[in-house]
Structure formats: C-alpha cells, structure tokens
Short mmCIF file of C-alpha atoms in Angstrom, two decimals:
data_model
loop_
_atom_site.label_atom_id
_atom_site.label_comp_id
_atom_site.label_asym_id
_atom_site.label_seq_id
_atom_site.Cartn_x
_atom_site.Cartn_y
_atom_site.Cartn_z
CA UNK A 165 27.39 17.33 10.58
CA UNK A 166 24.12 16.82 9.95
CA UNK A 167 23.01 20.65 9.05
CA UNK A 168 26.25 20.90 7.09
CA UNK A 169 25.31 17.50 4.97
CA UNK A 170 21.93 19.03 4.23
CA UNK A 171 23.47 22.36 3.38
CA UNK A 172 25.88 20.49 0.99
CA UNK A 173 22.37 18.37 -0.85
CA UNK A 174 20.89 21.14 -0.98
CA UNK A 175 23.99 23.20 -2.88
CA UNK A 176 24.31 20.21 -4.94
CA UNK A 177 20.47 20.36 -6.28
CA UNK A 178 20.37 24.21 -6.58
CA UNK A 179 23.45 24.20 -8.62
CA UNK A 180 22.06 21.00 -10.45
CA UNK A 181 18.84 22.99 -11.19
CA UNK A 182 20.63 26.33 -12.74
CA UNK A 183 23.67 24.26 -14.70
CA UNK A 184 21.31 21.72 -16.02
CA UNK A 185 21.50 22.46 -19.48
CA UNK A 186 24.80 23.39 -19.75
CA UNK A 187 25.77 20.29 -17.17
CA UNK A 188 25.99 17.91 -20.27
CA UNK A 189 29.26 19.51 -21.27
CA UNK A 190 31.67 17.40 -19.67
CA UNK A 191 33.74 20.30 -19.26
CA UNK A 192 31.10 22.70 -17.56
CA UNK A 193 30.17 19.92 -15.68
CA UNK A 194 33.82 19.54 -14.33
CA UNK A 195 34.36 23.14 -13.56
CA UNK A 196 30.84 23.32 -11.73
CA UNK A 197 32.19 20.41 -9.33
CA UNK A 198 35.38 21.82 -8.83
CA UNK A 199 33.82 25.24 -7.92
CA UNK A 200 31.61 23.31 -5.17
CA UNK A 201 34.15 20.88 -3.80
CA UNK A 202 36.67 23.67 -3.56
CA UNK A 203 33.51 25.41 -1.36
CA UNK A 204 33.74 22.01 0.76
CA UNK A 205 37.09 21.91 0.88
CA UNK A 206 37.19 25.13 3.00
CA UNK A 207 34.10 24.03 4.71
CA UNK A 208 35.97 21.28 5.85
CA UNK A 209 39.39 22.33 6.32
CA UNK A 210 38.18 25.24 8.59
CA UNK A 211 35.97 23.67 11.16
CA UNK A 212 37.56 21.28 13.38
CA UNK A 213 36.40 17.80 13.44
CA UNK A 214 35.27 17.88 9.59
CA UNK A 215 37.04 15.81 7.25
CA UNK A 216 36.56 15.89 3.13
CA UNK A 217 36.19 11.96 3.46
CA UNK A 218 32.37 12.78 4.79
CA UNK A 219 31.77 15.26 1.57
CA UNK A 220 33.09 12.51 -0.29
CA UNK A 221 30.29 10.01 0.67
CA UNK A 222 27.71 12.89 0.60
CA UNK A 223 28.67 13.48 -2.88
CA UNK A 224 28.75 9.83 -3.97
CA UNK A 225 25.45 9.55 -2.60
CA UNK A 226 23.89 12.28 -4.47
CA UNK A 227 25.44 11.41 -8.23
CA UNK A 228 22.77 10.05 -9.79
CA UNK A 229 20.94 13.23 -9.42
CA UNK A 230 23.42 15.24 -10.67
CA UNK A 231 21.92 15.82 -14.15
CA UNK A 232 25.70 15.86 -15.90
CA UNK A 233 28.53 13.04 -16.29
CA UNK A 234 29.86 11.65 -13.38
CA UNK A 235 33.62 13.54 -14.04
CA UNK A 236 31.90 16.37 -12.29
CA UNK A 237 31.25 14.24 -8.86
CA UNK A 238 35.05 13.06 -9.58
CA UNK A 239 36.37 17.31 -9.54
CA UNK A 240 34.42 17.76 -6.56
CA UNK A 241 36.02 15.16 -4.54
CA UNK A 242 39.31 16.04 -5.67
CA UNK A 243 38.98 19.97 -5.80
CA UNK A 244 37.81 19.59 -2.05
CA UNK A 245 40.41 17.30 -0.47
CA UNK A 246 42.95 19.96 -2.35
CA UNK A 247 41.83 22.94 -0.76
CA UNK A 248 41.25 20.83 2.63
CA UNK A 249 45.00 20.14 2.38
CA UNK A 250 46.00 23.96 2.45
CA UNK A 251 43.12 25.46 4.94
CA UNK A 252 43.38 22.59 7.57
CA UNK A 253 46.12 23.86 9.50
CA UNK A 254 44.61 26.62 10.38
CA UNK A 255 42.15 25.34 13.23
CA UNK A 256 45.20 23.06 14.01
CA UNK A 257 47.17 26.13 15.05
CA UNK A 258 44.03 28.36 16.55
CA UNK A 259 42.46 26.00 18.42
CA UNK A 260 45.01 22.93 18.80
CA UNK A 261 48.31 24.72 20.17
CA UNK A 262 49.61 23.10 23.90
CA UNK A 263 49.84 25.41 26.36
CA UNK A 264 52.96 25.91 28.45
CA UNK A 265 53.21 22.92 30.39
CA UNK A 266 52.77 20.79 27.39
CA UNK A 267 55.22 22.92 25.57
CA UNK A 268 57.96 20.16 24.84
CA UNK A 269 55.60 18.05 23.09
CA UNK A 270 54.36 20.54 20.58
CA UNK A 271 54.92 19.78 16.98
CA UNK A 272 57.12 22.30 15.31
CA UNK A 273 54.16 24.11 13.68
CA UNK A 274 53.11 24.81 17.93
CA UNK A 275 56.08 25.91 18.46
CA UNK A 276 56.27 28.58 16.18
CA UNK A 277 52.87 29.78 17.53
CA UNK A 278 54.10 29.75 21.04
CA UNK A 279 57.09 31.80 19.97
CA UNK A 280 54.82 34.72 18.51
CA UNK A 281 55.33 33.42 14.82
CA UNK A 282 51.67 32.41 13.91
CA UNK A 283 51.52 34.34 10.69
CA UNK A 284 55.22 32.33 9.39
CA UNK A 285 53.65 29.02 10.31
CA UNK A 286 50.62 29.53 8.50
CA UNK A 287 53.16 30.80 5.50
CA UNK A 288 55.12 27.56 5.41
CA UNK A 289 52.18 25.01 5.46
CA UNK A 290 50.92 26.94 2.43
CA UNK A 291 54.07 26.92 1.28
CA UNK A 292 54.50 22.98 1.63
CA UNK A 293 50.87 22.40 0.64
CA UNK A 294 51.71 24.13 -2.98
CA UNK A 295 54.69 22.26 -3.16
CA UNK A 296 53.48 18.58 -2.65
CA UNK A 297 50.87 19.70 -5.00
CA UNK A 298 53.36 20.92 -8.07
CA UNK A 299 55.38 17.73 -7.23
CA UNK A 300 52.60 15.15 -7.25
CA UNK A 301 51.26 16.65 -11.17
CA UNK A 302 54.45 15.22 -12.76
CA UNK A 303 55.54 12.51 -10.35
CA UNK A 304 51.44 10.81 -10.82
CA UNK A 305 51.78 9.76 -14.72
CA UNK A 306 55.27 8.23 -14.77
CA UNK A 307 54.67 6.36 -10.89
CA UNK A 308 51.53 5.10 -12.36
CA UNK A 309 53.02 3.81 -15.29
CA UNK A 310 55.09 2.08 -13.21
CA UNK A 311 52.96 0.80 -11.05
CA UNK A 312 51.14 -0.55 -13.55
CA UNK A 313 53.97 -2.58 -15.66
CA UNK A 314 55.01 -3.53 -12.10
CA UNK A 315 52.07 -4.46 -10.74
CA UNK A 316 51.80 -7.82 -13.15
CA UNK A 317 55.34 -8.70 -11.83
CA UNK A 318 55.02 -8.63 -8.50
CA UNK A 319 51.21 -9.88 -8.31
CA UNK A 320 52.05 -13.34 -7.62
CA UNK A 321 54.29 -12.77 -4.76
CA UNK A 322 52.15 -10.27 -3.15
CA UNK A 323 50.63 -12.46 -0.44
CA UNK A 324 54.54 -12.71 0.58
CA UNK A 325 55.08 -9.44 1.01
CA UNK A 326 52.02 -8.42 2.56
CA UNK A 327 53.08 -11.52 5.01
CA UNK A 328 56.19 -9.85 5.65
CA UNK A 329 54.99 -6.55 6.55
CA UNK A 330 51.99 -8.13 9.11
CA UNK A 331 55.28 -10.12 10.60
CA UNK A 332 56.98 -7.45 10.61
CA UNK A 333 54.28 -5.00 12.44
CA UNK A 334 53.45 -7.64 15.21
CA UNK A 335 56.94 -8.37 15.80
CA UNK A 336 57.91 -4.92 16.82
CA UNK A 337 55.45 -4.36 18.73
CA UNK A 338 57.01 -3.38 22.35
CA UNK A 339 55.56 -5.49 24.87
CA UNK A 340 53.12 -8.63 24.78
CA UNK A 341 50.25 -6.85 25.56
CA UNK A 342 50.50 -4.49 22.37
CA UNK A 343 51.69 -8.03 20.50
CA UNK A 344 48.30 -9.63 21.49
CA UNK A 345 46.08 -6.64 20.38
CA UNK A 346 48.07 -6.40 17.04
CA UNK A 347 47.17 -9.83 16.50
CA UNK A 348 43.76 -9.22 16.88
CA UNK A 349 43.33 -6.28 14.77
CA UNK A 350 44.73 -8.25 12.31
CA UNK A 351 42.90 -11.59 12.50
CA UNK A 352 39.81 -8.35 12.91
CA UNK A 353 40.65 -6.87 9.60
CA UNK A 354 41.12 -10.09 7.87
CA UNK A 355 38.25 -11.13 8.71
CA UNK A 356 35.80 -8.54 7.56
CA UNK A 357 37.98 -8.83 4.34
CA UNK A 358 37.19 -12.05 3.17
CA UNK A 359 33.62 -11.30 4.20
CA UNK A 360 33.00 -8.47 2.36
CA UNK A 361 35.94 -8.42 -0.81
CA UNK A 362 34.18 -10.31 -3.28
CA UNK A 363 30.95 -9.13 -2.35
CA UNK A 364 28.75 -7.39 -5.24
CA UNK A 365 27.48 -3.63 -3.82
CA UNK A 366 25.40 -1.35 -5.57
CA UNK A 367 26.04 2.05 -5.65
CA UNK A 368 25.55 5.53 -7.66
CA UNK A 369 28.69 5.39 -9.73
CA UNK A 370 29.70 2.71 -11.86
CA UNK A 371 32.32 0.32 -10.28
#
C-alpha cells in the first residue's frame, strides 16, 4: 500500500507538471482526473485487498498541489470508484472461489466458476455493473430533488426515526450476548459523534 500510494503522488505530480498550463481549464482539468482515477480504479479493483476509499484519501491529500480546480480531484474519485465497481470481481472469482467442501456456501457468482462458467460470470457482473450505472444517471437528479424538498420536512422528526431504527437493530438481535455488544457499538459510535461532529478540521478542499 505504501509503494502503490507513492506510485499514485508521484503520477499525480508528473501529470500535474505536463498539464499545468492547460490544467486551468476546468474541463482539461476534469478529463486529466478522470483519465488517472480510471488508472486507480483498475489499480484497485484488480489487486485484492485495495479499495478506491484509500485513493480517495491519497487524492484529497494531494489537492492543493494539483495546479488546476479542485473538479479535477472530484473526476478522479469518481472515475476510480466507477471502474473499481466493474474490475473488482475479478480477483473475487480468481482468487476468492470455495473449494469443494465449502461448495454450498458459495455465492452464485462461485458457483458459476465451480461449474466451468468463469467467462459468463465475469459477463454478467459487467453486465450488472453497466446497468446500475445507466440507471443511477437519471434516477440521481430527480431522487436528489427529492431529497432535498424532503429533507426540510422530515428534519425535525429525524432523531425519531433514527431512534427507531437503533431500537429496531438491538432488538433483533438473536441472543443477549449479540444484544449487549450492539449496545455498545452504539453507545461507541455515539460517542465519538458528539466528540468529533461539530468539530472544525482543516483540510485541502474547501468544506
């Protein structure tokens, strides 16, 4: 992780240093980031273990160097957890498939592998990948209009339903033992909420 994060800094300032004049053009600058976060993305989705989340941080950290507007950081996060979405599966069914004794827990996608049908497995989680991506273009605007004239509604009623849902998690929860620990994690998480929510942190990109 450490070589790759170094390889991906070092990308970053090479291509900073070449594009820099033409890196003011918001437009440049976008396609430049979505050429290196779709070279993450595969980076990523191909070895096992790496996640676009890391490039993500990597990337924040290095956008005030980035001699362009900060859309292009924005296309390189997004181009890269894209193409991580499609080329993921593929160490998933290489290196992740049960072998014969697990057999009859293998997820559907294993199961096609064990049956000789590698090549058709790989075809349909492309196939799904390209889907959930042509669905998601149109369904974003109009569920974000609604979540924004919603939003207002249901703000002051929130803390009730986010009461609900906590209630609802503990409560079926199968034994006491798994009860207990779900009440921890909780009283955990609220916790480091209220410690660190209103809390002012700097950062590279504007808030």
């Amino acid at each position: 992780m450490v070589v790759i994060g170094g390889a991906v800094v070092s990308l970053l300032g090479r291509a900073a240093t070449l594009a820099a004049p033409a890196a003011a053009d918001p437009t440049v600058a976008a396609l430049l980031g979505v050429a290196v976060g779709v070279l993450l993305g595969t980076c990523s989705g191909l070895v096992p273990g790496l996640h676009a989340n890391a490039f993500a941080l990597l990337l924040a950290g290095v956008a005030s160097e980035f001699p362009g507007p900060p859309v292009a950081v924005a296309a390189a996060v997004l181009a890269a957890s894209t193409v991580h979405t499609f080329l993921d599966v593929v160490p998933a069914l290489t290196l992740g498939v049960p072998d014969a004794a697990l057999a009859p827990g293998a997820l559907p996608a294993h199961e096609l592998v064990l049956g000789g049908r590698g090549r058709e497995a790989l075809r349909l989680s492309a196939l799904g990948s390209g889907a959930a991506l042509c669905l998601a273009v149109p369904v974003a605007v109009p569920l974000t209009d609604v979540l924004v004239e919603g939003y207002p509604v249901v703000r002051d009623y929130l803390w009730l339903v986010l009461a609900g849902v906590v209630v609802a998690l503990v409560w079926t929860e199968p034994t006491r033992r798994a009860t207990l620990a779900a009440c921890v994690t909780i009283a955990a998480s609220t916790g480091l909420g209220l410690a660190v929510l209103d809390r002012s942190f700097g950062g590279p990109l504007p808030a």
